[in-house]
Structure formats: C-alpha cells, structure tokens
Amino acid sequence: MSITSLNGRRFAEMIIQGANHLSANAKLVDSLNVFPVPDGDTGTNMNLSMTSGAKEVQNNVQDHIGKVGVSLSRGLLMGARGNSGVILSQLFRGFSKSIETKASVSSQEFAAALESGVETAYKAVMKPVEGTILTVAKDAARQGVIAAKEHSDIIMVMEEIVKEAKASLDRTPDLLPVLKEVGVVDSGGQGLLFVYEGFLAELRGEALPAISDNFTMDKLVSAEHHINVQGHINSEDIVFGYCTEFMVRLEGTKTFDEDKFRQDLSELGDSLLVISDEEVVKVHIHSEQPGNCLNYGQTYGSLIKLKIDNMREQHTAIVGDTHATLDTESKPKKENKSLGLSPLQWVLESAIYLKA
Amino acid sequence: MSIELKTKFGQIDISNEVVATVAGGAAVDCYGIVGMASKKQLKDGIAEILRKENFTKGVIVRQENDEVHIDMFIVVSYGTKISEVAHNVQSKVKYTLDKTVGLVVDSVNIFVQGVRVTNP
C-alpha cells in the first residue's frame, strides 16, 4: 500500500496518533529532562501542548488539509507549555503556513512543509542551542526532503524521517555537553520522535509501537540520579540511601504482574524504575532497605546482576560535603541555606566557572 | 553595588554587572527570545536589541533588605506564546544563577519590551 496524496482527514488521524503516542510515553520523556532546567517536566509539557493541538484538530476534521493545519497550529499555540512546547508550536506553525492553501499534499510538499516548519522555529530564537529538539527536527526534515525526491509514497518518506530523527537524537549528546555528562539523549527530541512515530504508525495503519527501542534503562537511571543530586543540598537529607539495581529471571514461581510489582516495591523507596519482558525484570530503586527489595524480587525467581551503591557516600563525593558524618551535635545549617550550596562545592564551582 | 556572600573562608563579592551578564546570557539561550532591550528606550517607543556587552542595560539587579530581585527587559518573537516564553526565561534564569553563581534570587520580573515580526 502506498499513499501519494495526503488529505485533511488522514492528517488529522496522524496528529491524533502522534499525540496519543507522546502521551503514552510522557513519563519517559519527563525522566530524560536535564536541559535547560532539570525539573523533569518536558514530557508533561509537550504532552499538554500536543493534546491541545490534537483537540483543536479533532473539533475541526475536514478534507482540506490546509484548514486542518491551521487548527493544529492554533491549538498548539494556545496550549504551548514549556520550552519544548513552544518549539513544537513553532514547528507546526511553519508547517501549517506552508500548506495553508492546499487541499491535499504530495510527499514533496509534505517534506517541504516540515522543512519550512524548521525554518520558522529557528527564526524565533537568537541563539539556537544545538543538540535539542531543534536539531532533531532539522535533520529529520532535511532527510525528508531528500527522500521525497525519490519517493512519491508518503509512507516511505515518513519512514526516512523517523529513521533520521532517531539517528539525530542519538547524536544529541555529542552536541550538548550536559547530555553527555548525564548520559541521556535530549528529552524534547525524544518527544518529537514519539510524535513522528505516531504519524508513521497511522500512515502504515499499524498499532502504535509499545515502547521506543531507542530508550534504555541506563539512560533513565542516570537522568534520575542527576535530578536527585540537584535536588539535595546536604548528604544527610537523603532519605533513601542505597541505589539498588537488580535483575530477576522470572521462573514462574509466582505470576508476574508489572503493576503489582511496581506498587509493592514503591513502598520500599523512591526513584523506582521497572522494565520487564517475558523472561527478565530490570529494577532500579533508591531504598533504605536494599535487602528487602532483593528479597521481594527473589520471590519471583532467581536474581541476576546485582548492584548496590551507598548514595550518601557518593553524594558526599559529588558535592564535597564538609559535614563530618560522625558529628553528634546538630549544627545549624543556616549559612549553607543562604548559599543554596555547601561551601566547598561553592569554591569548586566558582573555580570552574572562572576557568570557563 | 554588589552581592555579598559569606563563607567560612571569608567573603565573596559579586558585582551586579556579573549577575546581570549571567542572567542575560541565560535568557538569550531561551527559545522564543530574540534579544534583550534597554530599559531606558521605553520613552522613545522603540525597543532596540542590545549587544552582548550591553546586556546589563536590559537587566536590573536590585537588592532590597536581604532579597535579590531581577528585572529583565526582553524582545520576543512574534507567533510564540509570549506568556510561556516569559515563564521559561524566569525558570532558566533562576536555575542558572543558582547553579553558576550560587545565588538564590527571590524574583525574576520579565518586561516584554518588544515583539519582532519576521516575514516568512
């Protein structure tokens, strides 16, 4: 099956699928959020923006693609939240502008519209930061234009776009140092990829891919730790002291239900991540009783690959905590609070800052 | 005027200019911002975009009692959700100052001085 011409109804379906796919994976995108402010809300923001766009489209489904585009761009603008949401609204504003007068679009026009969206998005910023959603959109659109020269089938073009978006996303850590430091890919770029994947799934007439194969547990774990370190000022503020990671090989001694598993473990700590397939469950949790977590995991089968780190020790090393751990007197911490950081870290950071 | 921080090794003074430059640099990294504008030009009705070395004219650092307030005068791009762009600038500036200068600001006030329309 091939699609050479895209009309408004089909486009509306694509948008809705894109929004659905993003919304299903919003939590995942949240956890990758380390730039510009590591507050873990990129997924939520993008989801709210995209949903607002999709809602507007849903209320205005028609054959004329240009008109559907206009509703999309209005919905996105009104609902834009956060940096990535604003960028997303600009991408589709340019896209819609380019197809405004058309009743249906060919593969070339579709790719050209994506490219014009990127141009619009780049115009709205003084200093574009590369290695973000902007880069992913740019690379994907460029590849789309190349593919559209050879193929008149929009499915093929969209496939190329998704492929390049994925590749570009994997390159983001090379462009943005903070991503490399933490060991994640850009959250906004990942969000955009989910939207594109949704588009492709609709064009192919397939169900949405359950989970992106692009993401790995390691990325989530490092992002989670990054946010955690940012959030704590003093080592003694850490409630759950042990970073516990283990894998369980399911042996059928007990029926495995991921939701229940997650629920039970969440009572033992925070920063919980659970990923499972038919045979193996991977778990990451911050807990004060790592032993209990392991015992719980063992009820489902044998444990493979265990790792437990004492995070208080690690944290002390990271922030250069000057509080002696054996200090029995509780010192007033006021002077630290006014700085927002512990003194030694301050010195370290200012030295780095001057050097830079 | 400068911002003083006391540590147990001594005192650190950071001039308002430094804070303003850091804040301005953080702001222009934000999506939707096309530049900083001068506060003074308001009376002419023209908001001219400042160059990097003049950021301080568009960023006012005020100290009241023990609180630090920052006023920023920005120019945004037409067609963006301006309220959201302004909000993004606030959170980015607050975060950057906390991270690089170790300074906790009490408020970041945004004044949108202009909006730039570009032809598609």
Tab-separated table of C-alpha atoms in Angstrom:
chain	number	residue	atom	x	y	z
A	1	MET	CA	0.000	0.000	0.000
A	2	SER	CA	1.240	3.444	-0.748
A	3	ILE	CA	-0.075	6.914	-0.103
A	4	THR	CA	0.811	9.551	-2.649
A	5	SER	CA	-1.570	12.229	-1.531
A	6	LEU	CA	-2.407	13.246	1.994
A	7	ASN	CA	-5.750	14.843	2.766
A	8	GLY	CA	-7.098	16.587	5.835
A	9	ARG	CA	-8.821	13.584	7.393
A	10	ARG	CA	-5.770	11.404	7.230
A	11	PHE	CA	-3.590	14.209	8.540
A	12	ALA	CA	-5.966	14.710	11.465
A	13	GLU	CA	-5.654	10.999	12.275
A	14	MET	CA	-1.872	11.318	12.156
A	15	ILE	CA	-1.921	14.201	14.604
A	16	ILE	CA	-4.163	12.315	16.985
A	17	GLN	CA	-1.975	9.209	16.848
A	18	GLY	CA	1.122	11.333	17.336
A	19	ALA	CA	-0.440	12.930	20.398
A	20	ASN	CA	-1.523	9.547	21.755
A	21	HIS	CA	1.917	8.058	21.337
A	22	LEU	CA	3.536	11.046	23.029
A	23	SER	CA	1.055	10.965	25.847
A	24	ALA	CA	1.674	7.247	26.437
A	25	ASN	CA	5.382	7.946	26.778
A	26	ALA	CA	5.239	11.305	28.545
A	27	LYS	CA	6.666	9.918	31.792
A	28	LEU	CA	9.627	8.558	29.919
A	29	VAL	CA	10.323	11.903	28.309
A	30	ASP	CA	9.992	13.555	31.713
A	31	SER	CA	12.711	11.393	33.130
A	32	LEU	CA	15.163	12.418	30.411
A	33	ASN	CA	14.739	16.114	31.138
A	34	VAL	CA	18.111	17.578	32.174
A	35	PHE	CA	18.267	20.671	29.971
A	36	PRO	CA	17.792	23.636	30.212
A	37	VAL	CA	16.417	23.219	33.732
A	38	PRO	CA	16.402	19.681	35.139
A	39	ASP	CA	12.902	19.794	36.533
A	40	GLY	CA	11.547	16.697	34.825
A	41	ASP	CA	8.547	18.234	33.116
A	42	THR	CA	9.379	18.155	29.391
A	43	GLY	CA	7.140	15.175	28.703
A	44	THR	CA	4.229	16.622	30.634
A	45	ASN	CA	4.597	19.991	28.916
A	46	MET	CA	4.931	18.545	25.424
A	47	ASN	CA	2.022	16.255	26.054
A	48	LEU	CA	-0.214	19.116	27.187
A	49	SER	CA	0.798	21.207	24.170
A	50	MET	CA	0.297	18.395	21.688
A	51	THR	CA	-3.002	17.338	23.255
A	52	SER	CA	-4.260	20.886	22.956
A	53	GLY	CA	-3.326	20.849	19.260
A	54	ALA	CA	-4.954	17.455	18.719
A	55	LYS	CA	-8.140	18.565	20.449
A	56	GLU	CA	-8.453	21.586	18.179
A	57	VAL	CA	-7.913	19.319	15.156
A	58	GLN	CA	-10.498	16.846	16.425
A	59	ASN	CA	-13.110	19.585	16.566
A	60	ASN	CA	-12.388	20.566	13.021
A	61	VAL	CA	-11.830	17.438	10.932
A	62	GLN	CA	-12.277	18.046	7.213
A	63	ASP	CA	-10.886	17.083	3.842
A	64	HIS	CA	-8.975	20.294	3.293
A	65	ILE	CA	-5.527	19.692	4.834
A	66	GLY	CA	-4.635	23.379	4.953
A	67	LYS	CA	-7.579	24.115	7.238
A	68	VAL	CA	-6.724	21.200	9.499
A	69	GLY	CA	-3.186	22.570	9.672
A	70	VAL	CA	-4.485	25.963	10.727
A	71	SER	CA	-6.475	24.426	13.605
A	72	LEU	CA	-3.448	22.415	14.652
A	73	SER	CA	-1.239	25.445	14.736
A	74	ARG	CA	-3.827	27.462	16.672
A	75	GLY	CA	-4.360	24.664	19.195
A	76	LEU	CA	-0.632	24.261	19.717
A	77	LEU	CA	-0.076	27.985	20.150
A	78	MET	CA	-2.810	28.319	22.755
A	79	GLY	CA	-1.711	25.259	24.656
A	80	ALA	CA	2.055	25.675	24.398
A	81	ARG	CA	3.755	24.839	27.664
A	82	GLY	CA	7.437	24.869	28.497
A	83	ASN	CA	10.339	25.335	26.117
A	84	SER	CA	9.715	22.217	24.091
A	85	GLY	CA	6.008	23.013	23.830
A	86	VAL	CA	6.746	26.458	22.435
A	87	ILE	CA	9.226	24.987	19.957
A	88	LEU	CA	6.709	22.326	18.928
A	89	SER	CA	4.105	25.016	18.292
A	90	GLN	CA	6.560	26.921	16.098
A	91	LEU	CA	7.500	23.811	14.123
A	92	PHE	CA	3.882	23.150	13.250
A	93	ARG	CA	3.081	26.821	12.754
A	94	GLY	CA	5.617	26.953	9.924
A	95	PHE	CA	4.400	23.599	8.670
A	96	SER	CA	0.790	24.764	8.528
A	97	LYS	CA	1.653	28.063	6.931
A	98	SER	CA	3.320	26.270	4.053
A	99	ILE	CA	0.295	24.045	3.327
A	100	GLU	CA	-2.378	26.607	4.190
A	101	THR	CA	-3.901	26.910	0.718
A	102	LYS	CA	-3.654	23.254	-0.277
A	103	ALA	CA	-6.499	20.748	-0.165
A	104	SER	CA	-4.098	17.804	-0.136
A	105	VAL	CA	-0.325	17.430	-0.238
A	106	SER	CA	2.137	15.212	-2.087
A	107	SER	CA	5.198	13.675	-0.470
A	108	GLN	CA	7.373	16.538	-1.727
A	109	GLU	CA	5.038	19.153	-0.379
A	110	PHE	CA	4.833	17.310	2.930
A	111	ALA	CA	8.618	17.252	3.326
A	112	ALA	CA	8.894	20.873	2.217
A	113	ALA	CA	6.317	21.845	4.831
A	114	LEU	CA	8.322	20.131	7.562
A	115	GLU	CA	11.402	21.997	6.405
A	116	SER	CA	9.571	25.304	6.452
A	117	GLY	CA	8.433	24.498	9.982
A	118	VAL	CA	12.062	24.116	10.990
A	119	GLU	CA	12.913	27.467	9.391
A	120	THR	CA	10.152	29.183	11.330
A	121	ALA	CA	11.288	27.541	14.535
A	122	TYR	CA	14.885	28.685	14.047
A	123	LYS	CA	13.777	32.263	13.388
A	124	ALA	CA	12.214	32.584	16.813
A	125	VAL	CA	15.452	32.267	18.715
A	126	MET	CA	18.525	34.440	18.963
A	127	LYS	CA	20.995	31.707	19.801
A	128	PRO	CA	19.701	28.287	18.817
A	129	VAL	CA	21.094	25.602	21.116
A	130	GLU	CA	22.054	22.547	19.072
A	131	GLY	CA	21.548	19.073	20.434
A	132	THR	CA	17.921	19.764	21.266
A	133	ILE	CA	14.521	19.221	19.652
A	134	LEU	CA	15.525	21.858	17.077
A	135	THR	CA	18.420	19.763	15.800
A	136	VAL	CA	16.318	16.620	15.631
A	137	ALA	CA	13.589	18.427	13.691
A	138	LYS	CA	16.137	19.980	11.320
A	139	ASP	CA	17.947	16.739	10.499
A	140	ALA	CA	14.695	14.819	10.089
A	141	ALA	CA	13.178	17.424	7.764
A	142	ARG	CA	16.317	17.574	5.628
A	143	GLN	CA	16.273	13.805	5.233
A	144	GLY	CA	12.566	14.018	4.411
A	145	VAL	CA	13.230	16.414	1.545
A	146	ILE	CA	15.918	14.127	0.119
A	147	ALA	CA	13.652	11.086	0.414
A	148	ALA	CA	10.723	12.922	-1.190
A	149	LYS	CA	12.772	13.493	-4.331
A	150	GLU	CA	12.909	9.753	-4.885
A	151	HIS	CA	9.651	8.526	-3.460
A	152	SER	CA	6.171	9.753	-4.114
A	153	ASP	CA	4.916	7.492	-1.337
A	154	ILE	CA	4.439	9.461	1.860
A	155	ILE	CA	4.884	6.322	3.984
A	156	MET	CA	8.419	5.836	2.633
A	157	VAL	CA	9.220	9.481	3.267
A	158	MET	CA	7.882	9.325	6.815
A	159	GLU	CA	9.925	6.168	7.413
A	160	GLU	CA	13.069	8.024	6.402
A	161	ILE	CA	12.101	10.948	8.627
A	162	VAL	CA	11.627	8.718	11.650
A	163	LYS	CA	14.891	6.911	10.941
A	164	GLU	CA	16.851	10.132	10.691
A	165	ALA	CA	15.114	11.621	13.743
A	166	LYS	CA	16.255	8.581	15.707
A	167	ALA	CA	19.820	8.859	14.432
A	168	SER	CA	19.873	12.571	15.119
A	169	LEU	CA	18.531	12.011	18.617
A	170	ASP	CA	21.381	9.603	19.296
A	171	ARG	CA	23.816	12.314	18.223
A	172	THR	CA	22.415	14.936	20.617
A	173	PRO	CA	24.833	14.049	23.447
A	174	ASP	CA	27.730	14.957	21.124
A	175	LEU	CA	26.293	18.418	20.591
A	176	LEU	CA	25.133	19.299	24.070
A	177	PRO	CA	27.744	18.538	26.758
A	178	VAL	CA	25.295	18.318	29.648
A	179	LEU	CA	23.518	15.417	27.940
A	180	LYS	CA	26.779	13.532	27.560
A	181	GLU	CA	27.700	14.204	31.158
A	182	VAL	CA	24.471	12.707	32.410
A	183	GLY	CA	24.363	10.031	29.726
A	184	VAL	CA	20.962	10.720	28.211
A	185	VAL	CA	19.564	11.912	24.898
A	186	ASP	CA	17.626	15.145	24.650
A	187	SER	CA	14.143	14.940	26.137
A	188	GLY	CA	12.437	17.311	23.692
A	189	GLY	CA	13.987	15.483	20.746
A	190	GLN	CA	12.740	12.211	22.167
A	191	GLY	CA	9.272	13.722	22.460
A	192	LEU	CA	9.326	14.815	18.841
A	193	LEU	CA	10.405	11.339	17.801
A	194	PHE	CA	7.379	9.902	19.585
A	195	VAL	CA	5.141	12.266	17.639
A	196	TYR	CA	6.746	11.248	14.344
A	197	GLU	CA	6.460	7.571	15.270
A	198	GLY	CA	2.776	8.124	15.870
A	199	PHE	CA	2.455	9.724	12.419
A	200	LEU	CA	4.173	6.769	10.801
A	201	ALA	CA	2.081	4.191	12.644
A	202	GLU	CA	-1.086	5.888	11.411
A	203	LEU	CA	0.135	6.061	7.813
A	204	ARG	CA	1.049	2.406	7.841
A	205	GLY	CA	-2.228	1.587	9.510
A	206	GLU	CA	-0.421	-0.198	12.309
A	207	ALA	CA	-0.908	-0.129	16.037
A	208	LEU	CA	1.363	2.198	17.966
A	209	PRO	CA	4.732	0.768	18.940
A	210	ALA	CA	4.503	-0.126	22.601
A	211	ILE	CA	7.749	1.366	23.752
A	212	SER	CA	10.550	3.002	21.862
A	213	ASP	CA	13.526	0.703	21.419
A	214	ASN	CA	15.629	3.813	21.486
A	215	PHE	CA	15.489	4.193	25.199
A	216	THR	CA	17.425	2.114	27.679
A	217	MET	CA	17.278	1.672	31.401
A	218	ASP	CA	20.742	3.162	31.785
A	219	LYS	CA	19.624	6.488	30.393
A	220	LEU	CA	16.696	6.629	32.774
A	221	VAL	CA	18.848	5.713	35.734
A	222	SER	CA	21.435	8.388	35.027
A	223	ALA	CA	18.805	11.056	34.452
A	224	GLU	CA	17.082	10.080	37.687
A	225	HIS	CA	20.365	10.384	39.577
A	226	HIS	CA	21.152	13.724	38.005
A	227	ILE	CA	17.841	15.171	39.125
A	228	ASN	CA	18.343	13.661	42.548
A	229	VAL	CA	21.755	15.204	43.065
A	230	GLN	CA	20.390	18.583	42.016
A	231	GLY	CA	17.544	18.241	44.449
A	232	HIS	CA	19.531	17.544	47.581
A	233	ILE	CA	21.659	20.059	49.336
A	234	ASN	CA	23.090	18.057	52.179
A	235	SER	CA	24.027	14.426	52.170
A	236	GLU	CA	22.043	13.828	55.339
A	237	ASP	CA	18.883	14.998	53.581
A	238	ILE	CA	18.837	11.803	51.555
A	239	VAL	CA	16.038	9.627	52.863
A	240	PHE	CA	16.680	6.548	50.769
A	241	GLY	CA	20.395	5.892	50.974
A	242	TYR	CA	21.031	2.902	48.742
A	243	CYS	CA	20.825	2.850	44.991
A	244	THR	CA	19.791	-0.707	44.292
A	245	GLU	CA	19.738	-2.312	40.877
A	246	PHE	CA	18.935	-5.912	40.147
A	247	MET	CA	17.540	-8.208	37.508
A	248	VAL	CA	15.184	-11.056	38.200
A	249	ARG	CA	14.861	-14.046	35.892
A	250	LEU	CA	11.188	-14.945	36.045
A	251	GLU	CA	10.812	-18.622	36.822
A	252	GLY	CA	7.080	-18.894	37.180
A	253	THR	CA	7.109	-19.470	40.932
A	254	LYS	CA	4.698	-16.548	41.185
A	255	THR	CA	2.711	-14.916	38.393
A	256	PHE	CA	4.338	-11.666	37.459
A	257	ASP	CA	2.160	-8.584	37.255
A	258	GLU	CA	4.187	-5.471	36.495
A	259	ASP	CA	1.734	-3.051	38.098
A	260	LYS	CA	1.576	-5.027	41.317
A	261	PHE	CA	5.338	-5.464	41.314
A	262	ARG	CA	5.816	-1.743	40.899
A	263	GLN	CA	3.242	-0.973	43.568
A	264	ASP	CA	4.837	-3.283	46.117
A	265	LEU	CA	8.332	-2.010	45.500
A	266	SER	CA	7.312	1.633	45.576
A	267	GLU	CA	6.548	1.218	49.262
A	268	LEU	CA	10.206	0.447	49.888
A	269	GLY	CA	11.746	3.535	48.301
A	270	ASP	CA	11.651	6.098	45.527
A	271	SER	CA	13.174	6.723	42.070
A	272	LEU	CA	11.687	3.399	41.087
A	273	LEU	CA	12.159	2.159	37.538
A	274	VAL	CA	10.861	-1.222	36.417
A	275	ILE	CA	11.285	-2.631	32.941
A	276	SER	CA	10.216	-6.135	32.082
A	277	ASP	CA	9.757	-8.569	29.244
A	278	GLU	CA	8.571	-12.186	29.367
A	279	GLU	CA	11.757	-13.517	30.929
A	280	VAL	CA	13.557	-10.799	32.822
A	281	VAL	CA	12.651	-7.833	35.014
A	282	LYS	CA	15.099	-4.977	35.480
A	283	VAL	CA	14.679	-2.912	38.604
A	284	HIS	CA	16.237	0.312	39.833
A	285	ILE	CA	15.207	1.725	43.189
A	286	HIS	CA	16.524	4.020	45.888
A	287	SER	CA	15.742	2.413	49.186
A	288	GLU	CA	16.840	2.405	52.796
A	289	GLN	CA	16.399	-1.371	52.991
A	290	PRO	CA	18.037	-2.783	49.865
A	291	GLY	CA	17.828	-6.249	51.382
A	292	ASN	CA	14.048	-6.171	51.492
A	293	CYS	CA	13.926	-5.166	47.830
A	294	LEU	CA	16.136	-8.084	46.882
A	295	ASN	CA	14.089	-10.478	48.994
A	296	TYR	CA	10.956	-9.292	47.286
A	297	GLY	CA	12.488	-9.705	43.858
A	298	GLN	CA	13.651	-13.194	44.755
A	299	THR	CA	10.109	-14.375	45.334
A	300	TYR	CA	9.632	-14.116	41.569
A	301	GLY	CA	12.699	-16.030	40.524
A	302	SER	CA	16.469	-16.001	40.709
A	303	LEU	CA	18.424	-12.786	40.939
A	304	ILE	CA	20.961	-11.942	38.289
A	305	LYS	CA	23.270	-8.919	38.165
A	306	LEU	CA	23.055	-7.101	41.470
A	307	LYS	CA	24.467	-3.685	42.272
A	308	ILE	CA	24.028	-1.646	45.437
A	309	ASP	CA	25.667	1.754	45.974
A	310	ASN	CA	25.661	3.850	49.089
A	311	MET	CA	24.406	7.156	47.786
A	312	ARG	CA	25.339	9.177	50.858
A	313	GLU	CA	28.977	8.354	50.199
A	314	GLN	CA	28.605	9.149	46.524
A	315	HIS	CA	26.771	12.362	47.211
A	316	THR	CA	29.447	13.491	49.625
A	317	ALA	CA	31.998	12.916	46.930
A	318	ILE	CA	29.966	14.829	44.376
A	319	VAL	CA	29.098	17.921	46.360
A	320	GLY	CA	32.151	17.859	48.584
A	321	ASP	CA	30.152	17.844	51.761
A	322	THR	CA	32.055	19.266	54.672
A	323	HIS	CA	29.808	17.997	57.425
A	324	ALA	CA	31.502	15.280	59.399
A	325	THR	CA	29.304	12.232	59.350
A	326	LEU	CA	30.094	11.317	62.961
A	327	ASP	CA	29.132	14.720	64.262
A	328	THR	CA	26.635	14.145	67.034
A	329	GLU	CA	25.778	17.772	67.604
A	330	SER	CA	23.245	19.039	65.171
A	331	LYS	CA	24.804	22.176	63.744
A	332	PRO	CA	22.620	24.959	62.452
A	333	LYS	CA	22.782	24.861	58.701
A	334	LYS	CA	21.662	28.364	58.106
A	335	GLU	CA	24.801	29.644	56.471
A	336	ASN	CA	24.565	26.923	53.886
A	337	LYS	CA	20.958	27.616	53.140
A	338	SER	CA	21.637	31.217	52.232
A	339	LEU	CA	24.140	29.999	49.676
A	340	GLY	CA	21.980	27.245	48.424
A	341	LEU	CA	25.072	25.083	48.151
A	342	SER	CA	27.633	23.780	50.545
A	343	PRO	CA	30.750	25.950	50.843
A	344	LEU	CA	33.281	23.589	49.346
A	345	GLN	CA	31.168	22.981	46.321
A	346	TRP	CA	30.891	26.686	46.002
A	347	VAL	CA	34.618	27.060	45.800
A	348	LEU	CA	34.873	24.198	43.337
A	349	GLU	CA	32.180	25.578	41.127
A	350	SER	CA	33.432	29.121	41.125
A	351	ALA	CA	36.863	27.852	40.152
A	352	ILE	CA	35.343	26.008	37.240
A	353	TYR	CA	33.303	28.994	36.358
A	354	LEU	CA	36.322	31.284	36.233
A	355	LYS	CA	38.272	28.804	34.170
A	356	ALA	CA	35.487	28.525	31.663
B	1	MET	CA	26.541	47.703	44.482
B	2	SER	CA	27.391	44.098	44.778
B	3	ILE	CA	26.053	40.921	46.182
B	4	GLU	CA	27.884	39.592	49.201
B	5	LEU	CA	28.091	36.003	50.233
B	6	LYS	CA	29.785	34.847	53.391
B	7	THR	CA	31.533	31.542	53.637
B	8	LYS	CA	33.647	30.290	56.474
B	9	PHE	CA	36.795	31.108	54.490
B	10	GLY	CA	35.838	34.730	54.008
B	11	GLN	CA	33.635	36.905	51.944
B	12	ILE	CA	32.744	36.832	48.285
B	13	ASP	CA	31.549	39.879	46.431
B	14	ILE	CA	29.838	39.516	43.117
B	15	SER	CA	29.133	42.721	41.282
B	16	ASN	CA	25.672	43.340	39.950
B	17	GLU	CA	27.166	43.554	36.477
B	18	VAL	CA	28.297	39.956	36.706
B	19	VAL	CA	24.885	38.817	37.867
B	20	ALA	CA	23.259	40.807	35.087
B	21	THR	CA	25.542	39.350	32.432
B	22	VAL	CA	24.982	35.805	33.612
B	23	ALA	CA	21.228	36.364	33.760
B	24	GLY	CA	21.206	37.960	30.307
B	25	GLY	CA	23.282	35.141	28.856
B	26	ALA	CA	20.883	32.585	30.303
B	27	ALA	CA	17.885	34.441	28.929
B	28	VAL	CA	19.069	34.672	25.344
B	29	ASP	CA	19.619	30.910	25.340
B	30	CYS	CA	15.894	30.524	25.857
B	31	TYR	CA	13.665	29.647	22.973
B	32	GLY	CA	11.439	32.470	21.749
B	33	ILE	CA	13.773	35.279	22.830
B	34	VAL	CA	15.243	37.333	20.028
B	35	GLY	CA	17.123	39.741	22.269
B	36	MET	CA	17.447	41.961	25.295
B	37	ALA	CA	16.143	45.508	25.201
B	38	SER	CA	17.203	48.591	27.088
B	39	LYS	CA	15.028	49.838	29.896
B	40	LYS	CA	15.611	53.466	29.016
B	41	GLN	CA	14.375	53.297	25.450
B	42	LEU	CA	10.840	52.806	26.590
B	43	LYS	CA	10.136	56.524	26.377
B	44	ASP	CA	11.016	56.611	22.678
B	45	GLY	CA	8.691	53.762	21.951
B	46	ILE	CA	11.495	51.898	20.267
B	47	ALA	CA	13.000	48.826	21.810
B	48	GLU	CA	16.370	48.267	20.242
B	49	ILE	CA	18.071	44.935	20.660
B	50	LEU	CA	21.172	45.158	22.846
B	51	ARG	CA	24.512	43.622	22.031
B	52	LYS	CA	26.057	41.116	24.350
B	53	GLU	CA	28.379	43.638	26.011
B	54	ASN	CA	25.411	45.848	26.859
B	55	PHE	CA	23.221	43.187	28.420
B	56	THR	CA	23.411	44.970	31.722
B	57	LYS	CA	21.264	47.782	30.357
B	58	GLY	CA	18.429	45.361	29.926
B	59	VAL	CA	18.892	43.590	33.234
B	60	ILE	CA	18.407	45.400	36.515
B	61	VAL	CA	19.608	43.723	39.675
B	62	ARG	CA	18.032	45.137	42.810
B	63	GLN	CA	18.748	44.348	46.398
B	64	GLU	CA	16.054	45.087	48.923
B	65	ASN	CA	16.728	44.123	52.506
B	66	ASP	CA	18.131	40.636	52.104
B	67	GLU	CA	16.325	39.837	48.916
B	68	VAL	CA	17.610	39.888	45.371
B	69	HIS	CA	15.251	40.870	42.583
B	70	ILE	CA	15.989	40.856	38.890
B	71	ASP	CA	14.125	42.832	36.247
B	72	MET	CA	14.690	41.811	32.656
B	73	PHE	CA	13.664	43.649	29.511
B	74	ILE	CA	13.278	41.310	26.582
B	75	VAL	CA	12.191	41.194	22.956
B	76	VAL	CA	10.309	38.078	21.870
B	77	SER	CA	9.471	36.527	18.548
B	78	TYR	CA	6.028	37.016	17.036
B	79	GLY	CA	3.823	33.933	16.933
B	80	THR	CA	5.075	32.333	20.110
B	81	LYS	CA	3.067	32.028	23.275
B	82	ILE	CA	4.613	35.035	24.964
B	83	SER	CA	3.448	34.236	28.484
B	84	GLU	CA	5.057	30.831	28.252
B	85	VAL	CA	8.310	32.179	26.812
B	86	ALA	CA	8.491	34.663	29.688
B	87	HIS	CA	7.863	31.892	32.165
B	88	ASN	CA	10.610	29.784	30.602
B	89	VAL	CA	13.016	32.699	30.940
B	90	GLN	CA	12.172	33.060	34.618
B	91	SER	CA	12.873	29.449	35.420
B	92	LYS	CA	16.026	29.319	33.294
B	93	VAL	CA	17.475	32.494	34.848
B	94	LYS	CA	16.693	31.366	38.369
B	95	TYR	CA	18.235	27.974	37.748
B	96	THR	CA	21.360	29.324	36.041
B	97	LEU	CA	22.071	31.868	38.766
B	98	ASP	CA	21.642	29.234	41.429
B	99	LYS	CA	23.939	26.832	39.619
B	100	THR	CA	26.742	29.095	38.432
B	101	VAL	CA	26.782	31.931	40.971
B	102	GLY	CA	25.240	30.125	43.920
B	103	LEU	CA	22.789	32.956	44.249
B	104	VAL	CA	19.180	32.382	45.174
B	105	VAL	CA	17.079	35.135	43.646
B	106	ASP	CA	13.724	35.973	45.126
B	107	SER	CA	12.055	37.154	41.978
B	108	VAL	CA	12.722	37.436	38.273
B	109	ASN	CA	10.426	40.014	36.712
B	110	ILE	CA	10.046	39.983	32.962
B	111	PHE	CA	9.129	43.045	30.924
B	112	VAL	CA	8.369	42.222	27.321
B	113	GLN	CA	9.560	45.395	25.584
B	114	GLY	CA	9.015	44.336	22.042
B	115	VAL	CA	7.889	41.627	19.701
B	116	ARG	CA	9.710	41.008	16.453
B	117	VAL	CA	7.753	40.046	13.386
B	118	THR	CA	9.741	38.228	10.739
B	119	ASN	CA	8.484	37.705	7.224
B	120	PRO	CA	8.046	34.073	6.388
